[in-house]
mmCIF file of C-alpha atoms in Angstrom:
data_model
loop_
_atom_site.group_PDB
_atom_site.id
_atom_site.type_symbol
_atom_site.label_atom_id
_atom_site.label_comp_id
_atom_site.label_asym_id
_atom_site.label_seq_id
_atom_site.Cartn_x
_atom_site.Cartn_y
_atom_site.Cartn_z
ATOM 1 C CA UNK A 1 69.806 -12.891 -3.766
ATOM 2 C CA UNK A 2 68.336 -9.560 -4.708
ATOM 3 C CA UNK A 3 66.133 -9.236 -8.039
ATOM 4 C CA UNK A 4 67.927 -7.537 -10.378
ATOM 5 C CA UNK A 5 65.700 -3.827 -10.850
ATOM 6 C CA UNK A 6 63.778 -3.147 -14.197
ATOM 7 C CA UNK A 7 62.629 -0.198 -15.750
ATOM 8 C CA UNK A 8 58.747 1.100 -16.122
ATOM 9 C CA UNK A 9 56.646 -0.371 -18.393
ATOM 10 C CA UNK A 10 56.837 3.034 -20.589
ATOM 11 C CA UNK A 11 60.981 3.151 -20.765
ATOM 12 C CA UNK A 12 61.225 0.121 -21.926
ATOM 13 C CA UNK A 13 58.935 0.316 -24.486
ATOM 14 C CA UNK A 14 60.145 3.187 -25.599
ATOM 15 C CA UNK A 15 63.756 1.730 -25.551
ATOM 16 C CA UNK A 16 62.172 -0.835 -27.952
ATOM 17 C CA UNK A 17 60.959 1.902 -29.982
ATOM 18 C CA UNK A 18 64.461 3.345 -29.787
ATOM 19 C CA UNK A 19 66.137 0.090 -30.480
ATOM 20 C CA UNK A 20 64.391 -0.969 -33.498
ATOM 21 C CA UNK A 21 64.979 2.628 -34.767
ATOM 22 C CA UNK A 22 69.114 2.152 -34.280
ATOM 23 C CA UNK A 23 68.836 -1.486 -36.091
ATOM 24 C CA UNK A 24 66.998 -0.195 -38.901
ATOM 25 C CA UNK A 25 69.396 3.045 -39.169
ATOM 26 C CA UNK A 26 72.820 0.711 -38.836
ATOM 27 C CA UNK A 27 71.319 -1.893 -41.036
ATOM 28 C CA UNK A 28 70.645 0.652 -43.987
ATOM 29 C CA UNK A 29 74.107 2.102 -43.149
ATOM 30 C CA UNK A 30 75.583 -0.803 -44.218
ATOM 31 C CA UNK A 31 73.368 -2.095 -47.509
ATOM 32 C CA UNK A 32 73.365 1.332 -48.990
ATOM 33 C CA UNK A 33 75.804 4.211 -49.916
ATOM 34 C CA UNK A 34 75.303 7.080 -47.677
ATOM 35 C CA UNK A 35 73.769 9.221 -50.524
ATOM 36 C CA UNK A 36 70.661 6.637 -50.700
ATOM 37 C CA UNK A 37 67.375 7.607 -49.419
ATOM 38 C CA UNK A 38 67.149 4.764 -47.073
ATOM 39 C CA UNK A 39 70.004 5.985 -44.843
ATOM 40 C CA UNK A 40 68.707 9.625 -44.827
ATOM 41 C CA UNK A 41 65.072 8.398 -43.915
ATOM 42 C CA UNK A 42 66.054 6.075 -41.332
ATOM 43 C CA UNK A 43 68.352 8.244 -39.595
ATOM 44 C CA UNK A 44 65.482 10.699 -39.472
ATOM 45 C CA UNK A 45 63.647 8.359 -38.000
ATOM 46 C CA UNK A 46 66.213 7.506 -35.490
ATOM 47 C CA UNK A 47 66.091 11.645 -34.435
ATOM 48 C CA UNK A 48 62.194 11.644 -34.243
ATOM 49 C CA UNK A 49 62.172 8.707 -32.597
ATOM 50 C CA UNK A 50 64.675 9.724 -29.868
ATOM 51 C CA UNK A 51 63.048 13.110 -29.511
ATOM 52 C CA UNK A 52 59.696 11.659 -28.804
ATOM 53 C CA UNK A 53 60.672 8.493 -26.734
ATOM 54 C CA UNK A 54 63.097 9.560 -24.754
ATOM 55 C CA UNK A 55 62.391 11.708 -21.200
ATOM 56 C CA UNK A 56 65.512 13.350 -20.670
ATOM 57 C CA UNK A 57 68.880 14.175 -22.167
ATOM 58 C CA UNK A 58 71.696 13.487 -22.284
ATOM 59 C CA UNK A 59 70.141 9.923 -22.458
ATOM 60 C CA UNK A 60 72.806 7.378 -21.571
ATOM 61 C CA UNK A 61 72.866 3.656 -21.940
ATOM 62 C CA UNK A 62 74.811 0.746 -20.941
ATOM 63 C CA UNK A 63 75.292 -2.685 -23.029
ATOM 64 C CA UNK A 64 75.602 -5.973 -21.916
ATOM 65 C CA UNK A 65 76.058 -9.309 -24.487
ATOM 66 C CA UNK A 66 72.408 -9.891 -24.546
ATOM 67 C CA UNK A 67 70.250 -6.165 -23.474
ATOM 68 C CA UNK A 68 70.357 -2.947 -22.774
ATOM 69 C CA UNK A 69 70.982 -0.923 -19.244
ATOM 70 C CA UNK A 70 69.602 2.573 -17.928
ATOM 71 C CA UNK A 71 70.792 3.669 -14.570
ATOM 72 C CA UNK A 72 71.431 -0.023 -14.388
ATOM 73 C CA UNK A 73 68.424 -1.412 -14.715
ATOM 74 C CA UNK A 74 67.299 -3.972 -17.814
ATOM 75 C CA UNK A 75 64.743 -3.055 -19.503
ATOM 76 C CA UNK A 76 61.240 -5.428 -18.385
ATOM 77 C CA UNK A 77 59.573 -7.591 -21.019
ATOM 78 C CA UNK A 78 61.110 -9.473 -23.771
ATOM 79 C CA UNK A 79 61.306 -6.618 -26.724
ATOM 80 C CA UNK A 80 63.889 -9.252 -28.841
ATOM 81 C CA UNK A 81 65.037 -5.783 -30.763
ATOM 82 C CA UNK A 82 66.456 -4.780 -27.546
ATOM 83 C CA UNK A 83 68.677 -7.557 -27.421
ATOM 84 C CA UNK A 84 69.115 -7.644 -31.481
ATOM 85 C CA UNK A 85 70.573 -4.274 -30.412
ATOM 86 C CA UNK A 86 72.466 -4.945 -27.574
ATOM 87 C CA UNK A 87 74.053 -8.122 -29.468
ATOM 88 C CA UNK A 88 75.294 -5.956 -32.180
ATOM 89 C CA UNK A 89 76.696 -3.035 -30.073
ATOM 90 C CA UNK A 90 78.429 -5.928 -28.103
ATOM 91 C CA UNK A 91 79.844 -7.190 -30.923
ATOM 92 C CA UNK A 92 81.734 -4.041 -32.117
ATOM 93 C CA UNK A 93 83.272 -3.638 -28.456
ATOM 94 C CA UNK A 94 80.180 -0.721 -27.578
ATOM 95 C CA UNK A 95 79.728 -0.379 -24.475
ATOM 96 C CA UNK A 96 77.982 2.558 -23.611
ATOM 97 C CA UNK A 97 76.107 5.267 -25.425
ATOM 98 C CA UNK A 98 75.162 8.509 -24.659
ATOM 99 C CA UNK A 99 72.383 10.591 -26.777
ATOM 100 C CA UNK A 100 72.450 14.292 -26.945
ATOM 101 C CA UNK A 101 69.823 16.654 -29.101
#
């Protein structure tokens, strides 16, 4: 059986970085009306976080029940907000998303 391939050490952190930057954004989405501060903030986090962690766009990922695929490889190490993510993308039927700036 063949291993299954993982990304480089700096794409998956920055998928983590990514990740924990879409929790926080959907999480304030849903406490808060979308006039509040929070949402605004986070979501601008969400931009500056894509525009400095990601390489390339479009920036395209797939999701799986428990973490996250580029060109179909899981991310390496055990970043749990990767799989926070992926659970909750799952869970709304998500699955794939494509990031354009």
């Amino acid at each position: 059986m063949s291993e299954a391939a993982t990304l480089s050490p700096e794409l998956s952190q920055s998928l983590g970085l990514l990740s924990r930057a879409c929790l926080t954004a959907a999480r304030n989405w849903c406490l808060y009306p979308p006039s509040h501060p929070a949402v605004h903030t986070s979501f601008e986090r969400l931009h500056k976080t894509l525009a400095e962690a990601i390489p390339a766009f479009p920036f395209a990922i797939g999701v799986a029940s428990d973490t996250l695929l580029v060109d179909g490889a899981a991310p390496a190490g055990n970043d749990q907000s990767i799989a926070e993510l992926a659970s909750l993308l799952h869970d709304h039927d998500i699955i794939h998303l494509t990031f354009m700036i």
